[in-house]
Short mmCIF file of C-alpha atoms and ligand atoms in Angstrom, two decimals:
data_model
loop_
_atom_site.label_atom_id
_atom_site.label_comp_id
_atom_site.label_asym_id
_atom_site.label_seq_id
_atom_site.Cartn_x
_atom_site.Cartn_y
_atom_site.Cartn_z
CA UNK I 1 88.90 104.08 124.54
CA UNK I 2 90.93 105.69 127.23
CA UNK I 3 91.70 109.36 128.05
CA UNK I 4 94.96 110.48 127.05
CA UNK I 5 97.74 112.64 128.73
CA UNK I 6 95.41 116.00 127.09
CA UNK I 7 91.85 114.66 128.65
CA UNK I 8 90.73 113.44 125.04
CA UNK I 9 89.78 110.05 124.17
CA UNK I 10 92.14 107.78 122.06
CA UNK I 11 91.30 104.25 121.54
CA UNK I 12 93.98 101.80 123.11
CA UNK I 13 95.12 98.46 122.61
CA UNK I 14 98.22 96.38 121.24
CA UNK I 15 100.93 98.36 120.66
CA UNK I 16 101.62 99.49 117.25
CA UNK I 17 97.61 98.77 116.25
CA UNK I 18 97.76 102.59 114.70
CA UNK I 19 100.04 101.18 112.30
CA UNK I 20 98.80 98.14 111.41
CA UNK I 21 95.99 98.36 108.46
CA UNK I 22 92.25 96.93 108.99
CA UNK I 23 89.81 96.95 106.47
CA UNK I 24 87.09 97.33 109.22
CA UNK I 25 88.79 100.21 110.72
CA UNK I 26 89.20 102.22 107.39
CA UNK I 27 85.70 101.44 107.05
CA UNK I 28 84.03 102.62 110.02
CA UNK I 29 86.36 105.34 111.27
CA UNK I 30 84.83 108.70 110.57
CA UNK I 31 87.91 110.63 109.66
CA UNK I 32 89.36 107.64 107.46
CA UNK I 33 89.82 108.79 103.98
CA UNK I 34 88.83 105.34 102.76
CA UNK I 35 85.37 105.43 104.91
CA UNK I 36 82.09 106.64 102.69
CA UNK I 37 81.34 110.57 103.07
CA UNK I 38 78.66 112.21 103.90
CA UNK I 39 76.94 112.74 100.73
CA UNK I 40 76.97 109.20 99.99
CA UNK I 41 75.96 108.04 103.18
CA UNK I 42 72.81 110.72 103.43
CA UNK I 43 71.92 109.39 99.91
CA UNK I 44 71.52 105.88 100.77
CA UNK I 45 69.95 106.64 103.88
CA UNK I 46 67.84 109.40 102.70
CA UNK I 47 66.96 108.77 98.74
CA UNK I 48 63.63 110.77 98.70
CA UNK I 49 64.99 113.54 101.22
CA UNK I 50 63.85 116.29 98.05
CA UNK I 51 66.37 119.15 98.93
CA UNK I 52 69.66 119.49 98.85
CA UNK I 53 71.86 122.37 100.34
CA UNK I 54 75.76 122.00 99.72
CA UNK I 55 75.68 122.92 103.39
CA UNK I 56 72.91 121.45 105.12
CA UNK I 57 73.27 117.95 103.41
CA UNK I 58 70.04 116.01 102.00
CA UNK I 59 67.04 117.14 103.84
CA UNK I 60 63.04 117.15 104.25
CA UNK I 61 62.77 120.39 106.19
CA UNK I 62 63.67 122.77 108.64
CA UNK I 63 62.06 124.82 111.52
CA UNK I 64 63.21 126.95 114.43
CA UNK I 65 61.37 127.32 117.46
CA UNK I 66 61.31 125.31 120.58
CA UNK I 67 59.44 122.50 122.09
CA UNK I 68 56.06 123.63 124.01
CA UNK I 69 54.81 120.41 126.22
CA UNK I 70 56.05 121.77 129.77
CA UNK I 71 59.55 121.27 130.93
CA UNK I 72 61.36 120.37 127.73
CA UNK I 73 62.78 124.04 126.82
CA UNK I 74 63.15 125.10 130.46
CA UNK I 75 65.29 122.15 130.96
CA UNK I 76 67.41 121.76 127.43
CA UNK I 77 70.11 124.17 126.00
CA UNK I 78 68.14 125.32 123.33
CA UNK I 79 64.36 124.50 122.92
CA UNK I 80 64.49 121.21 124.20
CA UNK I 81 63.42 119.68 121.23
CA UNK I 82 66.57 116.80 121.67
CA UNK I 83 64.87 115.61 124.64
CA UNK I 84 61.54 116.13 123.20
CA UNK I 85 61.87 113.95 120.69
CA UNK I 86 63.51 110.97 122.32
CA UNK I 87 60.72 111.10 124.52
CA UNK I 88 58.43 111.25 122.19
CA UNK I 89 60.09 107.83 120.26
CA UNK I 90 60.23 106.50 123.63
CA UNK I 91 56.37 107.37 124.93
CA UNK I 92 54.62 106.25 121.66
CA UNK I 93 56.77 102.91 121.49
CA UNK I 94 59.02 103.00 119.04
CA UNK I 95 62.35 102.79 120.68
CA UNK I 96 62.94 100.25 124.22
CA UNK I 97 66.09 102.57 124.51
CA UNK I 98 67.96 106.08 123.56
CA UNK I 99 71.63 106.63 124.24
CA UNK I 100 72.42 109.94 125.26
CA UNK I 101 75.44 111.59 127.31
CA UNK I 102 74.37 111.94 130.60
CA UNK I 103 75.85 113.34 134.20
CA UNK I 104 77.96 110.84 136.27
CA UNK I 105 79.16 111.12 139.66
CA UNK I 106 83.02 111.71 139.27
CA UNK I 107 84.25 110.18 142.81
CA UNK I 108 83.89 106.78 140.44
CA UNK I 109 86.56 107.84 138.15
CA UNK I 110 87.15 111.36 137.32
CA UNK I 111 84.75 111.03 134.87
CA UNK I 112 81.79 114.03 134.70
CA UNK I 113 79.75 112.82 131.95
CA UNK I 114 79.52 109.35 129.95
CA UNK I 115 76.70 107.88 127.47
CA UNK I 116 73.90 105.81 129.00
CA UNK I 117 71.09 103.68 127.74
CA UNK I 118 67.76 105.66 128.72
CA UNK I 119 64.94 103.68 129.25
CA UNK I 120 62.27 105.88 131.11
CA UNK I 121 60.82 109.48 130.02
CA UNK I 122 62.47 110.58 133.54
CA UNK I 123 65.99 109.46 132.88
CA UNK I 124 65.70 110.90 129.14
CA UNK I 125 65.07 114.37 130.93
CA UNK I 126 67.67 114.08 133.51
CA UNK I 127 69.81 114.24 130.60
CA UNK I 128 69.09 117.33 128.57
CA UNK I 129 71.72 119.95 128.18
CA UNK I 130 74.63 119.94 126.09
CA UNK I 131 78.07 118.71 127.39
CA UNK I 132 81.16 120.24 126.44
CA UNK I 133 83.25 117.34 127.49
CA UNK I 134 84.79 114.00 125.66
CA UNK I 135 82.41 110.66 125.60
CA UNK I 136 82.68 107.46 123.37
CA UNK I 137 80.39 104.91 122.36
CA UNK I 138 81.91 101.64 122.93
CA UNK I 139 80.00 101.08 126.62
CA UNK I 140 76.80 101.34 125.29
CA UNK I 141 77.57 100.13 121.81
CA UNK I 142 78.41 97.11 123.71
CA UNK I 143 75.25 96.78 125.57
CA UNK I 144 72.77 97.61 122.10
CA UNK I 145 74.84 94.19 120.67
CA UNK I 146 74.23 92.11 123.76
CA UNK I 147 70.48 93.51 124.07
CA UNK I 148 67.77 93.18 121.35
CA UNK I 149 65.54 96.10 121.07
CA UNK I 150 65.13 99.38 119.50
CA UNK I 151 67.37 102.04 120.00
CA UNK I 152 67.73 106.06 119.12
CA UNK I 153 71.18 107.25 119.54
CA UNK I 154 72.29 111.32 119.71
CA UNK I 155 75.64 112.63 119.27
CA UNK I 156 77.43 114.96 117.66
CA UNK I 157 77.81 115.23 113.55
CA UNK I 158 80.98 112.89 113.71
CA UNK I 159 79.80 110.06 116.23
CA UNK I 160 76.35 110.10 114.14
CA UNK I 161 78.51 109.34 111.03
CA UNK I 162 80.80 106.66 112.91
CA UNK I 163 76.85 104.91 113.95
CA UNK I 164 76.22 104.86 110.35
CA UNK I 165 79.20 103.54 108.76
CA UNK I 166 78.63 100.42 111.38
CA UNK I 167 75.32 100.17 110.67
CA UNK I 168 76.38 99.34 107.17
CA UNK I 169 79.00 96.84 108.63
CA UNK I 170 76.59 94.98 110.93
CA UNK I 171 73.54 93.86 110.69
CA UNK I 172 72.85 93.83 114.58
CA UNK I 173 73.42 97.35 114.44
CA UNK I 174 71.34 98.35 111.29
CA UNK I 175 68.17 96.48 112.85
CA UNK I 176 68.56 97.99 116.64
CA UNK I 177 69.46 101.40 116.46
CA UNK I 178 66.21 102.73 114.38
CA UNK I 179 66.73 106.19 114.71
CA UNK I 180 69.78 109.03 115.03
CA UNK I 181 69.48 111.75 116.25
CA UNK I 182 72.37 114.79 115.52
CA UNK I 183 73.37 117.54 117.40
CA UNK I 184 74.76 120.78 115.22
CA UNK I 185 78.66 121.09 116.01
CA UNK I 186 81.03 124.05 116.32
CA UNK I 187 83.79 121.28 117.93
CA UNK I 188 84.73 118.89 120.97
CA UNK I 189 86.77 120.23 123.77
CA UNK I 190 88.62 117.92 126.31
CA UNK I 191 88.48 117.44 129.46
CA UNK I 192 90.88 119.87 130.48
CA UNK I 193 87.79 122.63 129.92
CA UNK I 194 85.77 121.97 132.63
CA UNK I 195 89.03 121.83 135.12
CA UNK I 196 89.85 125.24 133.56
CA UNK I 197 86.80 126.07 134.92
CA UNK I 198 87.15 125.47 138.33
CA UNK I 199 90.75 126.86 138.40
CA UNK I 200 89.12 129.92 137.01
CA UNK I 201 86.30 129.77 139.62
CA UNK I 202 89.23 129.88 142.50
CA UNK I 203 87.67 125.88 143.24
CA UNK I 204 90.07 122.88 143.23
CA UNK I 205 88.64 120.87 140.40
CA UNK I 206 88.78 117.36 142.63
CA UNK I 207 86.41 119.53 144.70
CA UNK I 208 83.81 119.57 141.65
CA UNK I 209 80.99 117.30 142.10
CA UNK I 210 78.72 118.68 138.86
CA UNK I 211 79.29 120.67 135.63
CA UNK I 212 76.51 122.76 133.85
CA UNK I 213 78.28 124.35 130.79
CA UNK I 214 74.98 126.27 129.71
CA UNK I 215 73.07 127.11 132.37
CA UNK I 216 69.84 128.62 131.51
CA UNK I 217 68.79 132.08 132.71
CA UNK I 218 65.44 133.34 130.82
CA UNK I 219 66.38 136.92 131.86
CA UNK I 220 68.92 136.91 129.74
CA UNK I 221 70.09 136.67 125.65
CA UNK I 222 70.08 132.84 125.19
CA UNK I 223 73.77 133.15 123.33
CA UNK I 224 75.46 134.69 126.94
CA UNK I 225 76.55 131.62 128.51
CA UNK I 226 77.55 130.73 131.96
CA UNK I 227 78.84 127.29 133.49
CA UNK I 228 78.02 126.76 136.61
CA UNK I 229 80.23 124.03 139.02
CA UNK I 230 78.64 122.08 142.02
CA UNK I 231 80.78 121.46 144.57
CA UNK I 232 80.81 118.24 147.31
CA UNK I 233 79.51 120.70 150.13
CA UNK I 234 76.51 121.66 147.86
CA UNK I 235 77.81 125.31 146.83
CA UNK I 236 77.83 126.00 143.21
CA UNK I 237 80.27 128.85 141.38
CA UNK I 238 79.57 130.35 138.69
CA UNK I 239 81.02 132.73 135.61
CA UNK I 240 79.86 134.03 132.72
CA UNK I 241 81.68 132.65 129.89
CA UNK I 242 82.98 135.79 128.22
CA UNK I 243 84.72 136.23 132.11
CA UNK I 244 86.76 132.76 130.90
CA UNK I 245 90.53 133.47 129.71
CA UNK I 246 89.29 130.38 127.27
CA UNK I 247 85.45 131.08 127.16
CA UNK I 248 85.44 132.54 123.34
CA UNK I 249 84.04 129.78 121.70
CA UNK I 250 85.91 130.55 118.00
CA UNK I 251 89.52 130.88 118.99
CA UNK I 252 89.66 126.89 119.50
CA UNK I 253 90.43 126.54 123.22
CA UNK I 254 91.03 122.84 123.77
CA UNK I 255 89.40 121.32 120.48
CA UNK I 256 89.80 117.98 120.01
CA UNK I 257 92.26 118.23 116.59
CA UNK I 258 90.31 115.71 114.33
CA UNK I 259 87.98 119.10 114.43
CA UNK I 260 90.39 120.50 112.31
CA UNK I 261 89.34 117.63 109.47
CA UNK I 262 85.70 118.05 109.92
CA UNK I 263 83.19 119.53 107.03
CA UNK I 264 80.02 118.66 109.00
CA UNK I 265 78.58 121.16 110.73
CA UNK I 266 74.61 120.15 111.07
CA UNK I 267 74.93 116.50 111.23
CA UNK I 268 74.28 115.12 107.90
CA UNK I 269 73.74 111.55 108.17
CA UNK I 270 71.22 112.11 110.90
CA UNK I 271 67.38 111.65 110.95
CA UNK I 272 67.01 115.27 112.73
CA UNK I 273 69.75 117.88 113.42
CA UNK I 274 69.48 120.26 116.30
CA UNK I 275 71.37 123.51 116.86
CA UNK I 276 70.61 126.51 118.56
CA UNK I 277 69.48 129.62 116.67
CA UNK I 278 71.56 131.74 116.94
CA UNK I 279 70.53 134.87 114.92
CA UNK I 280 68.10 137.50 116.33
CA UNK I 281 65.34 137.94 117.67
CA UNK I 282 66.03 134.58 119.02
CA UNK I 283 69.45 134.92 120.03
CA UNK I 284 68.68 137.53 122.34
CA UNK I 285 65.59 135.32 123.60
CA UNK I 286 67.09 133.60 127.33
CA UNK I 287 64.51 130.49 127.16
CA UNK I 288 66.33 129.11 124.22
CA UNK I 289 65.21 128.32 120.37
CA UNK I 290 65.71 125.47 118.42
CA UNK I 291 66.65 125.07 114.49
CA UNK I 292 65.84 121.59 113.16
CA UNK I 293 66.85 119.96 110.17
CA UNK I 294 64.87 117.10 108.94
CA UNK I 295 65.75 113.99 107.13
CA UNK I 296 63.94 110.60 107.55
CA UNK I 297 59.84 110.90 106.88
CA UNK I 298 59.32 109.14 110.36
CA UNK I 299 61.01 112.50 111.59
CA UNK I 300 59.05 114.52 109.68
CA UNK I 301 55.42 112.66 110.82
CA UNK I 302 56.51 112.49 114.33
CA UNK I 303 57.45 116.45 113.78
CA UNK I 304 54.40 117.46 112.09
CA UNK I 305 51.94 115.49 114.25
CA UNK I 306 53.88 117.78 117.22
CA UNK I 307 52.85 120.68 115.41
CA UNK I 308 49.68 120.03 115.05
CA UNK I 309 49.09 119.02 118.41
CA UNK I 310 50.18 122.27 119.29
CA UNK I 311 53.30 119.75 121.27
CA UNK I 312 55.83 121.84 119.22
CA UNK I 313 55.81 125.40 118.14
CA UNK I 314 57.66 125.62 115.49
CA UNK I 315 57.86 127.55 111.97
CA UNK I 316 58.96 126.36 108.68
CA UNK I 317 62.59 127.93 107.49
CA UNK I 318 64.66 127.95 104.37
CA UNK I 319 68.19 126.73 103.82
CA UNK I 320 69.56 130.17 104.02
CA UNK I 321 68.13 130.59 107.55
CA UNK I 322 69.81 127.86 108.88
CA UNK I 323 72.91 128.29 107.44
CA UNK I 324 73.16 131.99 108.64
CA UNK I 325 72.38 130.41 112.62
CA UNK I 326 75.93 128.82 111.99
CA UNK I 327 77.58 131.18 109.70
CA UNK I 328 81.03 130.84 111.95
CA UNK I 329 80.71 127.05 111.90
CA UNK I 330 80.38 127.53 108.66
CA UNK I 331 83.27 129.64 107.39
CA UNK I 332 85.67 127.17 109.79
CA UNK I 333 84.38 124.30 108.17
CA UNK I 334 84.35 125.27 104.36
CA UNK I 335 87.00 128.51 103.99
CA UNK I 336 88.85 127.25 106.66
CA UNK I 337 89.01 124.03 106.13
CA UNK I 338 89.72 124.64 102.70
CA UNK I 339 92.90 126.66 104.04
CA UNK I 340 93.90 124.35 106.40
CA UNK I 341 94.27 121.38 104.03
CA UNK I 342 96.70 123.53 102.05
CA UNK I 343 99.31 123.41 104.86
CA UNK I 344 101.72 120.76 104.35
CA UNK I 345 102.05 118.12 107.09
CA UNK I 346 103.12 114.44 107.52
CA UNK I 347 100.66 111.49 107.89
CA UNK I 348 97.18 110.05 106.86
CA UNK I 349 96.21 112.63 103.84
CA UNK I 350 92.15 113.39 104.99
CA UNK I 351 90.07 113.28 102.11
CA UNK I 352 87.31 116.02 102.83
CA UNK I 353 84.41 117.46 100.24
CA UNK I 354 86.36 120.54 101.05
CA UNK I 355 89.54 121.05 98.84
CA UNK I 356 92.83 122.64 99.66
CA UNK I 357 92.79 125.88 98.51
CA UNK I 358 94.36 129.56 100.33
CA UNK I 359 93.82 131.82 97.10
CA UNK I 360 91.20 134.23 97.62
CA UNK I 361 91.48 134.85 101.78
CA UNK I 362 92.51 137.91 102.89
CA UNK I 363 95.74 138.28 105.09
CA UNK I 364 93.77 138.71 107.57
CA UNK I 365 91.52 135.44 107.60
CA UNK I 366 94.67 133.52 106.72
CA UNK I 367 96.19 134.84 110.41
CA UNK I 368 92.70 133.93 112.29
CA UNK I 369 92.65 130.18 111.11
CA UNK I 370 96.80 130.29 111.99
CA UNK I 371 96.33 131.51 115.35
CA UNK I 372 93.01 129.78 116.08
CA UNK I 373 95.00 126.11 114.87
CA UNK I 374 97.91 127.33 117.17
CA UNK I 375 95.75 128.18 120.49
CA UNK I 376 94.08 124.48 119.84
CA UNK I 377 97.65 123.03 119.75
CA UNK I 378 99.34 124.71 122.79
CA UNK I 379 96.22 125.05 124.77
CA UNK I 380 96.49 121.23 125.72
CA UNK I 381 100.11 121.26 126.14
CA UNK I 382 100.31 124.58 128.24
CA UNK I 383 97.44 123.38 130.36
CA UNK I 384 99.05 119.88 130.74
CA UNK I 385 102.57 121.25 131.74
CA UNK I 386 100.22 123.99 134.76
CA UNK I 387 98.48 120.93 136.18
CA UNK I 388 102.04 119.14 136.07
CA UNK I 389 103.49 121.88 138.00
CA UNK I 390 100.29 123.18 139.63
CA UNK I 391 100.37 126.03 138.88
CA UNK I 392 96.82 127.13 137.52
CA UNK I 393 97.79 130.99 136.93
CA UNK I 394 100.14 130.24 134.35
CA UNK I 395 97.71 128.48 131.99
CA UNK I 396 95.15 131.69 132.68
CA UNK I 397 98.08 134.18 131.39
CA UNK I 398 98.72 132.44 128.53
CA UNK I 399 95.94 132.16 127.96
CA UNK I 400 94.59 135.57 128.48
CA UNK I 401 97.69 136.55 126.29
CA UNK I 402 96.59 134.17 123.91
CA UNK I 403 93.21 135.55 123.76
CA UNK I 404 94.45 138.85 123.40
CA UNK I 405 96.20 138.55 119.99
CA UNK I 406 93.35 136.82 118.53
CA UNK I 407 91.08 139.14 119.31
CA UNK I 408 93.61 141.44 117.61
CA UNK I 409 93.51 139.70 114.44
CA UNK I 410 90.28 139.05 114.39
CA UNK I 411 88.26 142.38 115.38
CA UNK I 412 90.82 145.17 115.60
CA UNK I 413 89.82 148.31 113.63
CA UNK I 414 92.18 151.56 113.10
CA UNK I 415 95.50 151.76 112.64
CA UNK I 416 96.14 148.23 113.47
CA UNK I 417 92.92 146.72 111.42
CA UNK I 418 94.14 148.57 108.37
CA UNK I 419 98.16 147.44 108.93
CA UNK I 420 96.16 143.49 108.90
CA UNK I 421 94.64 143.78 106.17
CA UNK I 422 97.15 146.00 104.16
CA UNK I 423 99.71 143.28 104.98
CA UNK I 424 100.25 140.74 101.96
C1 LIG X 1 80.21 119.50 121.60
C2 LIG X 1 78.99 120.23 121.13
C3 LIG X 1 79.13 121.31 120.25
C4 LIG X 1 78.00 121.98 119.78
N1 LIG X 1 78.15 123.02 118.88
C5 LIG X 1 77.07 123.64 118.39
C6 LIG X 1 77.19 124.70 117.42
O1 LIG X 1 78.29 125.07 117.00
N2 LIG X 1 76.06 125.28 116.96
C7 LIG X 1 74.81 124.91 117.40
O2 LIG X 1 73.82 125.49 116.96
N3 LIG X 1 74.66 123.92 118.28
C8 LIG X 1 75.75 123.27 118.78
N4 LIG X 1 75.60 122.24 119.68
C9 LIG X 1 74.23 121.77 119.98
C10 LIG X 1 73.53 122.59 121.03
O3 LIG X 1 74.42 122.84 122.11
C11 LIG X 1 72.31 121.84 121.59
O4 LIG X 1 72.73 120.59 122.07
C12 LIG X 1 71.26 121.58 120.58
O5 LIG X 1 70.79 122.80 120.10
C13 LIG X 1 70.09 120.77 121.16
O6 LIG X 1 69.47 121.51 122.16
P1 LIG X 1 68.11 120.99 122.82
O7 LIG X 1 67.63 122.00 123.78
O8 LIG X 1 67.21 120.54 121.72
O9 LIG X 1 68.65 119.68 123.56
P2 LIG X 1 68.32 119.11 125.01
O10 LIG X 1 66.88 118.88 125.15
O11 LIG X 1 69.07 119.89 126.03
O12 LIG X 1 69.00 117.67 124.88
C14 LIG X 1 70.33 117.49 124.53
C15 LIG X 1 70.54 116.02 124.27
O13 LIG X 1 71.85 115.83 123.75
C16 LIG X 1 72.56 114.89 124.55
N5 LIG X 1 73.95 115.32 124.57
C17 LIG X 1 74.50 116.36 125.23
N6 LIG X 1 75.81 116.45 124.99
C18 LIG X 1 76.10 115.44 124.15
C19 LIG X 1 77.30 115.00 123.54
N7 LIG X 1 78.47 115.59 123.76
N8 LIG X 1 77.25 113.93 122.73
C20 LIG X 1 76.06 113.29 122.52
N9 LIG X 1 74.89 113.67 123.06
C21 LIG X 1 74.92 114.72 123.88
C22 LIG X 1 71.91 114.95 125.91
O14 LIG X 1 72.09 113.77 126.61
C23 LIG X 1 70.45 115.19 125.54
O15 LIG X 1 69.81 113.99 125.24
C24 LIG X 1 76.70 121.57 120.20
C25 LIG X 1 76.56 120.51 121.10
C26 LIG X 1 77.69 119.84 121.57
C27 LIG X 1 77.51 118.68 122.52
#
């Protein structure tokens, strides 16, 4: 896997191996059309997971609230309950290892974050937080093959569902990695993001020594972000993220496109799912809250012996909760989706749960998807042709301009909300 011309990963090799067909590949990739889908996969791994949401997948239960042994939440993105949990697997023996995307030092090569193999409770909590920024498997992949033990892995809804199509390929795989652990996703953003960053922070980005996407400020509502960049001298800049040209999470700012394909939102084919809350009174709470999905009964003992050790604090929620946490994830990944497979294009044909379908959206939603699939496409390209020329401020226009008539479509009101949604 190497980063391409954008800052997203593409896997390499001979030339012309896109083209050529392999039964493996159409097996394990997670956006093949051929590969299983979710539902089938959560029903082989999970067959006496006793709910089912069309939404949430095959599940056990589901809580919000936040992990309570000290350090976890004041050190994760949400409630720490990520971290909490792989050290848990770790502490009462039932993993040797968890692979998780940690910090790197970028004078190696460029890179600011890459998954490890963690294999003490310190290194597990050095790497809490979510990162906003493209990793790949194959490294440590690589070293679960050449190393028997037990492994948990985290990633995102897509990576958890590439780790279980090749645990049905290989048996190595099936018997080491014992657990999976997902992480709720609204979508993956390249590389580019964090050197928008520091041009928008006035730093030169080879200048950046660390990246904190979320950085956690208990004074204020959990869902008002701000990154934060360390520099080599030891200063750190900071912004708030609705100060970013390309900080609005919805309008698509350099998504990774297979995003585009993706009906997962909450990680179906994991053991656990993680996400933040984000509905009030916990939205507005700064120390971060947790929803969990679970899925495997190990999960749920390990979970309920947490609660009653008083280890977790955590409530018991219905489908409906959790859905309404990600109700924009949501809408992008059903309606959306839905809309989006409707527009003719060349290629592999992805074969979603979702089908194509634009009746029933107002003119409105139709333009929001449009734009928010346009500011994805030219966001790479008009950030690749400013770094080309270096000239930072002409990404930042567009992309302030770019901003601008999104948030037009999306949230005007008046004259020019009713002219939207009178137009047909
Ligand atoms: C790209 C991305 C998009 C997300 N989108 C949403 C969303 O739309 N809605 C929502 O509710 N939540 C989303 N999340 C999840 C959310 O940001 C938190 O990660 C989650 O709530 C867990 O928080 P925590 O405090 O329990 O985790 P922590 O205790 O902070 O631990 C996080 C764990 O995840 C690992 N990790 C961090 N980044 C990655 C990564 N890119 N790939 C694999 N492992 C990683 C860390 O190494 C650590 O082990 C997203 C996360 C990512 C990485």
């Amino acid at each position: 896997m190497k980063l391409d011309r954008y800052g997203q990963y593409k896997p390499t090799g001979p030339a012309g191996w896109m083209r050529r067909k392999s039964r493996e590949f159409a097996r394990t990739c997670p956006f093949s059309p051929s590969a299983k889908n979710e539902d089938a996969l959560a029903e082989a791994l999970f067959p006496d997971a006793d709910r089912h949401d069309s939404r949430l997948g095959r599940y056990r239960s589901a809580y919000v609230g936040y992990a309570a042994d000290e350090g976890f939440r004041d050190h994760g993105s949400s409630g720490g309950l990520t971290s909490w949990v792989l050290a848990e697997l770790l502490g009462t023996g039932r993993i040797d290892g968890a692979a998780h995307v940690v910090a790197t030092d970028p004078r190696h090569d460029g890179l600011f974050f890459r998954y490890r193999i963690s294999r003490t409770q310190d290194e597990i909590r050095a790497g809490a937080k979510s990162r906003y920024y493209p990793v790949e498997l194959s490294e440590v992949l690589g070293i679960i093959h050449a190393n028997p033990g037990r492994y948990a892995v985290v990633g995102i809804p897509c990576f958890i569902k590439a780790i279980q199509l090749l645990r049905r390929d290989s048996p190595i795989l099936r018997e080491r990695i014992r657990f999976t652990l997902g992480l709720f996703c609204g979508h993956m953003k390249s590389a580019r993001f964090a050197e928008s960053l520091a041009w928008q922070m006035g730093v030169p980005p080879e200048d950046v020594q660390g990246v904190e996407f979320r950085r956690k400020d208990p004074d204020r509502p959990a869902n008002w972000y701000t990154a934060q960049l360390t520099l080599r001298d030891g200063q750190v800049a900071q912004k708030d993220w609705w100060h970013l040209a390309d900080g609005d999470w919805g309008a698509g700012f350099f998504q990774n496109p297979a995003c585009n394909f993706c009906d997962d939102v909450v990680a179906e084919t994991a053991d656990i799912g993680f996400g933040d809350a984000w509905v009030e009174p916990y939205s507005s709470d700064g120390r971060g809250t947790n929803v969990v999905i679970v899925r495997s009964p190990e999960m749920e003992r390990l979970v309920k012996t947490g609660i009653e050790q008083g280890r977790l604090h955590l409530k018991p929620v219905d489908a409906r909760f959790v859905e309404q946490t990600q109700a924009a994830g949501f809408r992008q990944r059903r309606e959306g989706l839905a809309y989006r497979l409707s527009w003719r294009r060349p290629g592999v044909k992805p074969r979603k749960r979702v089908q194509p379908d634009s009746r029933g959206l107002s003119t409105r939603r139709k333009l929001i998807y449009r734009s928010r699939a346009l500011i994805t496409a030219c966001s790479h390209r008009v950030f690749r042709f400013a770094r080309l020329i270096r000239r930072p401020g002409l990404y930042i226009r567009w992309a302030r301009l770019a901003l601008t008539i999104y948030h037009g479509l999306a949230y005007s009101r008046g004259r020019l909300g009713a002219m939207i949604d009178r137009w047909e």
